[in-house]
PDB file of C-alpha atoms in Angstrom:
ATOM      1  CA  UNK U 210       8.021   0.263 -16.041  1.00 68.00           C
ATOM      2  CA  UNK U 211       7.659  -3.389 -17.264  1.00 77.00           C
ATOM      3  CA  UNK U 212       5.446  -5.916 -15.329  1.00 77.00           C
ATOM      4  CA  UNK U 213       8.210  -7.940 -14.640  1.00 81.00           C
ATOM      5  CA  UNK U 214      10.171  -5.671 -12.521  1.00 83.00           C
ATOM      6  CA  UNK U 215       7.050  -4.155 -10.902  1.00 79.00           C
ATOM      7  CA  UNK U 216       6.471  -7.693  -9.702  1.00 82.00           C
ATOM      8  CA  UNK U 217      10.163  -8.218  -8.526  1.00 86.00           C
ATOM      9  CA  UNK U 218      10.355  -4.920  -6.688  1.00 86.00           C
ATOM     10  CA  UNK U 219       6.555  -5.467  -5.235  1.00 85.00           C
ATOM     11  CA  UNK U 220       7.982  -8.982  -3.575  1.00 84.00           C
ATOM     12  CA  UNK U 221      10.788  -7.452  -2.672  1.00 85.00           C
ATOM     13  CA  UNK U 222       8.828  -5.039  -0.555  1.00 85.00           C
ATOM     14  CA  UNK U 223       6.869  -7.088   0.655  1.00 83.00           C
ATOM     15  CA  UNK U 224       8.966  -9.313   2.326  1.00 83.00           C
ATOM     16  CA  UNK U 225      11.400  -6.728   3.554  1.00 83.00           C
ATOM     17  CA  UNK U 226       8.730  -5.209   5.703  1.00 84.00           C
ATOM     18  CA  UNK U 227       7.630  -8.267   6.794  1.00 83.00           C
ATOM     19  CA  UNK U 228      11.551  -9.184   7.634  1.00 81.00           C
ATOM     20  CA  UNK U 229      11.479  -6.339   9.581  1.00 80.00           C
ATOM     21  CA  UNK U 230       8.601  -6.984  11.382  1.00 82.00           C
ATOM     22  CA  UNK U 231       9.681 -10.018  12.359  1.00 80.00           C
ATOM     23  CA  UNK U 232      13.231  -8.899  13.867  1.00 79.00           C
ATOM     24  CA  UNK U 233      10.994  -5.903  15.852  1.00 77.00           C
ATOM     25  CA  UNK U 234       8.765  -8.664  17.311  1.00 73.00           C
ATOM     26  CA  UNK U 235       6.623 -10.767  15.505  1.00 63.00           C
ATOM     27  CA  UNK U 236       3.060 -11.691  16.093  1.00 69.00           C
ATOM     28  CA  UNK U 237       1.105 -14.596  15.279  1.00 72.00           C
ATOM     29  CA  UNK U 238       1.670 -16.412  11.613  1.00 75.00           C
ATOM     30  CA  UNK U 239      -1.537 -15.620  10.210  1.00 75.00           C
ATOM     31  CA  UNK U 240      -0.549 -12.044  10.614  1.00 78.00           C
ATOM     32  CA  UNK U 241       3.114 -12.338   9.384  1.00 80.00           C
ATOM     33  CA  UNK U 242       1.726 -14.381   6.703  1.00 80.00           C
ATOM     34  CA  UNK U 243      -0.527 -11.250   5.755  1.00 82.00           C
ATOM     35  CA  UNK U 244       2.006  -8.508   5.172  1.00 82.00           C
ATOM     36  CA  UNK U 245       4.310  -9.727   2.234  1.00 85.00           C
ATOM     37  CA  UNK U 246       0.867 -10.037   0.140  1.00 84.00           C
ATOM     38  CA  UNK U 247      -0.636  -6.644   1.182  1.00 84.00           C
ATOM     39  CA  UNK U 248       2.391  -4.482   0.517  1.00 85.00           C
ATOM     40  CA  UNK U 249       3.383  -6.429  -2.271  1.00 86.00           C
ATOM     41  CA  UNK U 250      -0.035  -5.849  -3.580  1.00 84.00           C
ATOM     42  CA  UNK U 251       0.010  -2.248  -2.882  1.00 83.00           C
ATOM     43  CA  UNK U 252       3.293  -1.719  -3.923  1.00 84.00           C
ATOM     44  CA  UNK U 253       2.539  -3.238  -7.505  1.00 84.00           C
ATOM     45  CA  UNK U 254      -0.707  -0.710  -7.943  1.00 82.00           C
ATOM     46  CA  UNK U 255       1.674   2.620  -6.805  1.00 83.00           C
ATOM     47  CA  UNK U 256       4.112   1.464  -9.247  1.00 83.00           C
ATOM     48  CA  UNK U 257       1.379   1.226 -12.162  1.00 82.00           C
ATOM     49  CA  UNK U 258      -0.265   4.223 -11.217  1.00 78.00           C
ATOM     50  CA  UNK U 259       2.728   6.437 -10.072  1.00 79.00           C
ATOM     51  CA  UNK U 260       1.877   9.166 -12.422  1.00 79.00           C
ATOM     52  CA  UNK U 261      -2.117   9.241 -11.024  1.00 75.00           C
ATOM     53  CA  UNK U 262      -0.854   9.259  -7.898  1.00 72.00           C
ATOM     54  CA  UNK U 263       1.755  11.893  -7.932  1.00 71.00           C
ATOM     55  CA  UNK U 264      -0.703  13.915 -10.030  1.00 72.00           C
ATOM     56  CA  UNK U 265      -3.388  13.520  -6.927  1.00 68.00           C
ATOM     57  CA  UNK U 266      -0.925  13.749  -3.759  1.00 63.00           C
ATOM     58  CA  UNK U 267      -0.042  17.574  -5.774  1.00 64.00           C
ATOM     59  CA  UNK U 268      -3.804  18.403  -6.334  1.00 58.00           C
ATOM     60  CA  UNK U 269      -6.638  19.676  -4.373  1.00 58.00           C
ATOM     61  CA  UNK U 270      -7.221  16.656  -1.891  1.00 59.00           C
ATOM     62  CA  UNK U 271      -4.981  17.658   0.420  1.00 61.00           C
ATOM     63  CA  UNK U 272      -8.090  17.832   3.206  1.00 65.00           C
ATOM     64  CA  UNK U 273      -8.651  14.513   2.462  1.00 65.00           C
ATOM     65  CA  UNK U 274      -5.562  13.873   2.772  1.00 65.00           C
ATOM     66  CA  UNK U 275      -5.043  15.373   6.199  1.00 68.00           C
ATOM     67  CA  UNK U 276      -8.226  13.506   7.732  1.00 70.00           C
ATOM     68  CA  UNK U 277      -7.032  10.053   6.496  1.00 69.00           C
ATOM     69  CA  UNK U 278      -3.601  10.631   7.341  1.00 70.00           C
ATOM     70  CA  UNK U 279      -4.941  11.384  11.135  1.00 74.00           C
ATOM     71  CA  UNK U 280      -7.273   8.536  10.946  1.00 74.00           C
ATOM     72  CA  UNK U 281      -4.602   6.332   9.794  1.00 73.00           C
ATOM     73  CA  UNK U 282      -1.869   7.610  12.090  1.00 76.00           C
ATOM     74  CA  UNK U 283      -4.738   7.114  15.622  1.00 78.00           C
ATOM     75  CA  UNK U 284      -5.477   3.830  14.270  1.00 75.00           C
ATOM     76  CA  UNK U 285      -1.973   2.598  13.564  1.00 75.00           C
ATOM     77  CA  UNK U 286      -0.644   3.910  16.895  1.00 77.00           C
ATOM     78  CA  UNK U 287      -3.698   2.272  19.219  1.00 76.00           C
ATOM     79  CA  UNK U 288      -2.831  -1.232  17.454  1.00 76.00           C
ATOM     80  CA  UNK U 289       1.233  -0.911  17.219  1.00 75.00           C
ATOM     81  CA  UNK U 290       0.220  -0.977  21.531  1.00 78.00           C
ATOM     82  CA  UNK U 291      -1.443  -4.233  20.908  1.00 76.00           C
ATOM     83  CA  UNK U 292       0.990  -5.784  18.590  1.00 79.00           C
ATOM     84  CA  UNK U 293       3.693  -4.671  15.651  1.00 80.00           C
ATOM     85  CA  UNK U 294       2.693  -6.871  13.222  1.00 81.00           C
ATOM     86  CA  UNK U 295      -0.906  -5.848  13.635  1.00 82.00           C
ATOM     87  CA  UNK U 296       0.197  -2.487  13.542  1.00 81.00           C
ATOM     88  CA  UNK U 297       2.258  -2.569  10.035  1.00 83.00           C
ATOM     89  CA  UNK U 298      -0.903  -4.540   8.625  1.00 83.00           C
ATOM     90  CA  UNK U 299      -3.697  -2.261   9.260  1.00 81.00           C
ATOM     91  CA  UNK U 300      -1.694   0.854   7.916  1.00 82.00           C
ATOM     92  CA  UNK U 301      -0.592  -1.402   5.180  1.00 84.00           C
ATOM     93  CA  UNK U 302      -4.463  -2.148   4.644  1.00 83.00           C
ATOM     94  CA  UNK U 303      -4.914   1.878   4.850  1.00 81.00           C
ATOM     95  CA  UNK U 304      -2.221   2.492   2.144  1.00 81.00           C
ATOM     96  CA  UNK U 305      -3.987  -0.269  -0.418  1.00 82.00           C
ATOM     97  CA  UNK U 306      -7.378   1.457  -0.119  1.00 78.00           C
ATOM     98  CA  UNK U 307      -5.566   4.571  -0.689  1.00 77.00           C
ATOM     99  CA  UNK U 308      -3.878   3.654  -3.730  1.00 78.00           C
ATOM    100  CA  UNK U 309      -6.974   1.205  -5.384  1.00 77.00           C
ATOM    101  CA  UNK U 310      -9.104   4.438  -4.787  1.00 75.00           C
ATOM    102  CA  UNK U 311      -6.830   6.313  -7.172  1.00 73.00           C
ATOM    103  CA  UNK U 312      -5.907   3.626  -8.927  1.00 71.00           C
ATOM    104  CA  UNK U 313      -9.402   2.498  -9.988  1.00 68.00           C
ATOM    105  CA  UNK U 314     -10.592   5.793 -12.214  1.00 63.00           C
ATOM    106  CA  UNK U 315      -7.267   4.874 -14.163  1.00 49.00           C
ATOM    107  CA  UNK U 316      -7.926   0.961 -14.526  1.00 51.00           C
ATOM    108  CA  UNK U 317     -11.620   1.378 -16.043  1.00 49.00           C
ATOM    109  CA  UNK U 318     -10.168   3.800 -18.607  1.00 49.00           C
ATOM    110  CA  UNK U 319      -7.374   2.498 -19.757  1.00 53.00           C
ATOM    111  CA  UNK U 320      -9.667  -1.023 -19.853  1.00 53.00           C
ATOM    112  CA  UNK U 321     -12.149   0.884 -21.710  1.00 53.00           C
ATOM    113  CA  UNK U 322     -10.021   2.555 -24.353  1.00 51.00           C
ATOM    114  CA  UNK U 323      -8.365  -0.771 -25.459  1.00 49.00           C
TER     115      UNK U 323
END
C-alpha cells in the first residue's frame, strides 16, 4: 500500500474515533487531543505490517494473546467508569504496543537488508 494513503486512512482513523468520542462524552482536551495521534499512529504501523501481523494473530501466540486481551479488556473497562475518553486512550495505548512489538522484528530487517 503506498505511504500516501496509509497516511490518509491513518488520519482518517484517527479522528473518527476521536469524533466519536467526543459525541459519547468527551473528557478533558489534553485527552481528546491524545487520541487522533495514537490511533493514527497505530493505525499507520498495522497497515505497514499487515502481513506480520496477520501471520502472528494465526500463529502460536494465541496464550499471549488471551492474557493481554484480558489485561486489556479489565483495564479498559475500570477506566471507561472513570471517563470515555480515558477509556478509548489507554486501549488505544494497548493496541500501539501491540502492534510496535510485532512491528519492530520487521522494521530492523527490512532496515538492515537495504
Amino acid at each position: 500500500m503506498r505511504r500516501s494513503i496509509r497516511y490518509a486512512l491513518s488520519t482518517v482513523f484517527g479522528q473518527g474515533v476521536m469524533t466519536l468520542v467526543v459525541i459519547a462524552g468527551g473528557s478533558s482536551l489534553s485527552v481528546l487531543a491524545a487520541i487522533p495521534f495514537i490511533y493514527g499512529v497505530t493505525t499507520e504501523l498495522m497497515l505497514d505490517n499487515l502481513g506480520k501481523i496477520q501471520q502472528t494473530m494465526c500463529g502460536d501466540s494465541r496464550k499471549i494473546g488471551m492474557i493481554g486481551g484480558g489485561i486489556s479488556a479489565g483495564s479498559t473497562t475500570a477506566l471507561l467508569q472513570q471517563s470515555v475518553a480515558v477509556g478509548i486512550v489507554d486501549f488505544g495505548l494497548f493496541s500501539f504496543g501491540i502492534v510496535l512489538v510485532i512491528a519492530d522484528p520487521v522494521m530492523v530487517v527490512d532496515s538492515g537488508s537495504q
